[in-house]
Amino acid sequence: MARICDVAGYACEAYRATHGQDIDEMKLQKLLYFAQRESYALLGKELFEEDMEGWVHGPVSPQVRKRFHDGTLQGKNLDIASRRIVNNVVMEYGNLSSLSLREMSHREESWRNSRKGMAADAPGNNAIAKEDIRKDAMKVRPFDYAYGMYYDEFDDYDGGGDCSIQ
């Protein structure tokens, strides 16, 4: 399993390669959430074990925030399946503005549940429950940009969140 900072570093590299510019932190944080959700949708398991927190602007990893600002994120130690998930998320959501991604993350049950009992403008630092992310994953239909098809269109995809993506 990948570490969140390695996934973040790879996402920065993939975004730069795809869009020709550096990613901003808010967009990176939201792409990490969507990559975690995509992993549950495709593989039935988490991409990274670290929790994200339900901050006022959506899912955030404090570790990634620190390393993004000190310039120490590196995209290393990712297996091919993890890179493919990140690449698909960058293709799917990378063209959207950071604020659009923020609004999308605010519609996710997992983020809303992490904010229960808080004022709308409270900073928040409750962990987003992985089981809630798993539930959010059941609502998406992942697309494979390498093949230009939805995963459920592949003959060998069983639809049970256990897709081998090599």
mmCIF file of C-alpha atoms in Angstrom:
data_model
loop_
_atom_site.group_PDB
_atom_site.id
_atom_site.type_symbol
_atom_site.label_atom_id
_atom_site.label_comp_id
_atom_site.label_asym_id
_atom_site.label_seq_id
_atom_site.Cartn_x
_atom_site.Cartn_y
_atom_site.Cartn_z
ATOM 1 C CA MET A 1 0.000 0.000 0.000
ATOM 2 C CA ALA A 2 1.215 3.465 -0.852
ATOM 3 C CA ARG A 3 1.928 6.298 1.563
ATOM 4 C CA ILE A 4 -0.199 9.414 1.123
ATOM 5 C CA CYS A 5 2.814 11.681 0.567
ATOM 6 C CA ASP A 6 4.094 9.389 -2.204
ATOM 7 C CA VAL A 7 0.652 9.450 -3.851
ATOM 8 C CA ALA A 8 0.612 13.253 -3.512
ATOM 9 C CA GLY A 9 4.081 13.578 -5.033
ATOM 10 C CA TYR A 10 3.097 11.377 -7.965
ATOM 11 C CA ALA A 11 -0.154 13.352 -8.412
ATOM 12 C CA CYS A 12 1.901 16.577 -8.624
ATOM 13 C CA GLU A 13 4.095 15.018 -11.311
ATOM 14 C CA ALA A 14 1.129 13.577 -13.242
ATOM 15 C CA TYR A 15 -0.695 16.907 -13.111
ATOM 16 C CA ARG A 16 2.372 18.787 -14.365
ATOM 17 C CA ALA A 17 2.861 16.265 -17.202
ATOM 18 C CA THR A 18 -0.811 16.410 -18.202
ATOM 19 C CA HIS A 19 -1.557 20.117 -17.737
ATOM 20 C CA GLY A 20 1.849 21.727 -18.197
ATOM 21 C CA GLN A 21 1.781 23.605 -14.897
ATOM 22 C CA ASP A 22 2.140 23.045 -11.182
ATOM 23 C CA ILE A 23 -0.893 22.057 -9.157
ATOM 24 C CA ASP A 24 -2.170 24.210 -6.298
ATOM 25 C CA GLU A 25 -2.563 22.688 -2.851
ATOM 26 C CA MET A 26 -6.365 22.739 -2.694
ATOM 27 C CA LYS A 27 -6.652 20.877 -5.978
ATOM 28 C CA LEU A 28 -4.024 18.356 -4.863
ATOM 29 C CA GLN A 29 -5.872 17.674 -1.619
ATOM 30 C CA LYS A 30 -9.148 17.068 -3.417
ATOM 31 C CA LEU A 31 -7.494 14.828 -6.027
ATOM 32 C CA LEU A 32 -6.082 12.731 -3.183
ATOM 33 C CA TYR A 33 -9.561 12.229 -1.779
ATOM 34 C CA PHE A 34 -10.911 11.263 -5.203
ATOM 35 C CA ALA A 35 -7.971 8.875 -5.739
ATOM 36 C CA GLN A 36 -8.773 7.181 -2.425
ATOM 37 C CA ARG A 37 -12.419 6.889 -3.451
ATOM 38 C CA GLU A 38 -11.419 5.551 -6.884
ATOM 39 C CA SER A 39 -9.272 2.872 -5.261
ATOM 40 C CA TYR A 40 -12.235 1.683 -3.218
ATOM 41 C CA ALA A 41 -14.410 1.692 -6.344
ATOM 42 C CA LEU A 42 -11.935 -0.346 -8.391
ATOM 43 C CA LEU A 43 -10.065 -2.502 -5.929
ATOM 44 C CA GLY A 44 -12.320 -2.550 -2.891
ATOM 45 C CA LYS A 45 -9.481 -1.280 -0.717
ATOM 46 C CA GLU A 46 -7.726 1.926 0.227
ATOM 47 C CA LEU A 47 -4.947 3.430 -1.875
ATOM 48 C CA PHE A 48 -3.182 4.827 1.209
ATOM 49 C CA GLU A 49 -3.675 4.072 4.893
ATOM 50 C CA GLU A 50 -3.370 7.589 6.315
ATOM 51 C CA ASP A 51 -6.566 9.426 7.171
ATOM 52 C CA MET A 52 -7.714 12.635 5.573
ATOM 53 C CA GLU A 53 -9.463 15.208 7.734
ATOM 54 C CA GLY A 54 -12.752 16.998 7.103
ATOM 55 C CA TRP A 55 -11.536 20.573 7.011
ATOM 56 C CA VAL A 56 -13.836 23.460 6.151
ATOM 57 C CA HIS A 57 -12.616 23.467 2.521
ATOM 58 C CA GLY A 58 -12.975 19.708 2.090
ATOM 59 C CA PRO A 59 -10.761 16.668 2.660
ATOM 60 C CA VAL A 60 -7.198 17.529 3.695
ATOM 61 C CA SER A 61 -4.097 15.629 4.738
ATOM 62 C CA PRO A 62 -2.009 17.672 7.206
ATOM 63 C CA GLN A 63 1.096 15.631 6.241
ATOM 64 C CA VAL A 64 0.637 16.497 2.584
ATOM 65 C CA ARG A 65 -0.056 20.136 3.440
ATOM 66 C CA LYS A 66 3.251 20.407 5.325
ATOM 67 C CA ARG A 67 5.305 18.626 2.670
ATOM 68 C CA PHE A 68 3.625 20.528 -0.189
ATOM 69 C CA HIS A 69 4.665 23.827 1.381
ATOM 70 C CA ASP A 70 8.192 22.749 2.240
ATOM 71 C CA GLY A 71 8.688 21.278 -1.251
ATOM 72 C CA THR A 72 9.492 17.720 -0.175
ATOM 73 C CA LEU A 73 6.760 15.729 -1.963
ATOM 74 C CA GLN A 74 8.172 13.085 -4.285
ATOM 75 C CA GLY A 75 6.261 10.586 -6.394
ATOM 76 C CA LYS A 76 8.141 7.443 -5.537
ATOM 77 C CA ASN A 77 7.311 3.926 -4.412
ATOM 78 C CA LEU A 78 3.993 3.633 -6.265
ATOM 79 C CA ASP A 79 3.047 0.411 -7.977
ATOM 80 C CA ILE A 80 1.509 0.449 -11.442
ATOM 81 C CA ALA A 81 -2.071 0.078 -10.149
ATOM 82 C CA SER A 82 -1.648 3.090 -7.842
ATOM 83 C CA ARG A 83 -0.132 5.187 -10.636
ATOM 84 C CA ARG A 84 -2.993 4.224 -12.934
ATOM 85 C CA ILE A 85 -5.587 5.277 -10.359
ATOM 86 C CA VAL A 86 -3.858 8.632 -9.860
ATOM 87 C CA ASN A 87 -3.489 9.163 -13.619
ATOM 88 C CA ASN A 88 -7.202 8.489 -14.143
ATOM 89 C CA VAL A 89 -8.163 10.904 -11.356
ATOM 90 C CA VAL A 90 -5.882 13.607 -12.789
ATOM 91 C CA MET A 91 -7.502 13.116 -16.202
ATOM 92 C CA GLU A 92 -11.040 13.032 -14.780
ATOM 93 C CA TYR A 93 -10.826 15.983 -12.385
ATOM 94 C CA GLY A 94 -7.634 17.881 -13.218
ATOM 95 C CA ASN A 95 -9.342 20.316 -15.579
ATOM 96 C CA LEU A 96 -11.801 21.428 -12.901
ATOM 97 C CA SER A 97 -11.033 24.444 -10.753
ATOM 98 C CA SER A 98 -9.986 23.986 -7.151
ATOM 99 C CA LEU A 99 -13.224 25.600 -6.030
ATOM 100 C CA SER A 100 -15.292 23.234 -8.189
ATOM 101 C CA LEU A 101 -13.472 20.278 -6.645
ATOM 102 C CA ARG A 102 -14.072 21.769 -3.201
ATOM 103 C CA GLU A 103 -17.799 21.939 -3.919
ATOM 104 C CA MET A 104 -17.769 18.368 -5.243
ATOM 105 C CA SER A 105 -16.039 17.142 -2.088
ATOM 106 C CA HIS A 106 -18.662 18.938 0.012
ATOM 107 C CA ARG A 107 -21.343 16.751 -1.593
ATOM 108 C CA GLU A 108 -19.567 13.581 -0.468
ATOM 109 C CA GLU A 109 -21.227 11.778 2.439
ATOM 110 C CA SER A 110 -17.833 11.028 3.964
ATOM 111 C CA TRP A 111 -16.900 14.710 4.232
ATOM 112 C CA ARG A 112 -20.350 15.698 5.518
ATOM 113 C CA ASN A 113 -20.208 12.982 8.190
ATOM 114 C CA SER A 114 -16.790 14.190 9.370
ATOM 115 C CA ARG A 115 -18.290 17.655 9.893
ATOM 116 C CA LYS A 116 -21.344 16.614 11.928
ATOM 117 C CA GLY A 117 -21.926 18.877 14.917
ATOM 118 C CA MET A 118 -19.575 21.598 13.619
ATOM 119 C CA ALA A 119 -20.423 25.111 12.556
ATOM 120 C CA ALA A 120 -20.154 25.601 8.782
ATOM 121 C CA ASP A 121 -17.091 27.832 9.201
ATOM 122 C CA ALA A 122 -15.331 25.694 11.861
ATOM 123 C CA PRO A 123 -11.850 24.614 10.690
ATOM 124 C CA GLY A 124 -12.414 20.942 11.550
ATOM 125 C CA ASN A 125 -9.912 18.162 11.959
ATOM 126 C CA ASN A 126 -12.018 15.022 12.380
ATOM 127 C CA ALA A 127 -10.804 12.044 10.380
ATOM 128 C CA ILE A 128 -12.934 11.118 7.399
ATOM 129 C CA ALA A 129 -14.112 7.557 8.007
ATOM 130 C CA LYS A 130 -12.792 5.115 5.444
ATOM 131 C CA GLU A 131 -16.062 3.202 5.556
ATOM 132 C CA ASP A 132 -17.829 6.411 4.499
ATOM 133 C CA ILE A 133 -15.382 6.830 1.594
ATOM 134 C CA ARG A 134 -16.156 3.217 0.624
ATOM 135 C CA LYS A 135 -19.864 4.144 0.539
ATOM 136 C CA ASP A 136 -19.119 7.203 -1.612
ATOM 137 C CA ALA A 137 -17.161 4.921 -3.970
ATOM 138 C CA MET A 138 -20.250 2.829 -4.616
ATOM 139 C CA LYS A 139 -21.843 5.866 -6.299
ATOM 140 C CA VAL A 140 -19.191 6.353 -9.006
ATOM 141 C CA ARG A 141 -18.524 4.681 -12.341
ATOM 142 C CA PRO A 142 -14.734 4.728 -12.853
ATOM 143 C CA PHE A 143 -13.353 5.427 -16.315
ATOM 144 C CA ASP A 144 -10.040 4.087 -17.603
ATOM 145 C CA TYR A 145 -8.378 6.840 -19.623
ATOM 146 C CA ALA A 146 -5.651 4.500 -20.916
ATOM 147 C CA TYR A 147 -8.276 2.401 -22.747
ATOM 148 C CA GLY A 148 -11.017 5.008 -23.135
ATOM 149 C CA MET A 149 -13.668 2.831 -21.479
ATOM 150 C CA TYR A 150 -15.533 2.500 -18.232
ATOM 151 C CA TYR A 151 -14.161 -0.344 -16.142
ATOM 152 C CA ASP A 152 -17.512 -2.141 -16.154
ATOM 153 C CA GLU A 153 -17.231 -2.388 -19.953
ATOM 154 C CA PHE A 154 -14.199 -4.683 -19.668
ATOM 155 C CA ASP A 155 -15.101 -8.356 -20.082
ATOM 156 C CA ASP A 156 -13.176 -9.391 -16.962
ATOM 157 C CA TYR A 157 -14.547 -6.701 -14.608
ATOM 158 C CA ASP A 158 -16.867 -8.260 -12.052
ATOM 159 C CA GLY A 159 -18.244 -4.979 -10.659
ATOM 160 C CA GLY A 160 -17.491 -6.009 -7.099
ATOM 161 C CA GLY A 161 -14.742 -3.534 -6.401
ATOM 162 C CA ASP A 162 -12.050 -6.069 -7.223
ATOM 163 C CA CYS A 163 -10.642 -5.118 -10.598
ATOM 164 C CA SER A 164 -7.103 -6.099 -11.462
ATOM 165 C CA ILE A 165 -5.568 -3.066 -13.140
ATOM 166 C CA GLN A 166 -2.135 -3.886 -14.426
#
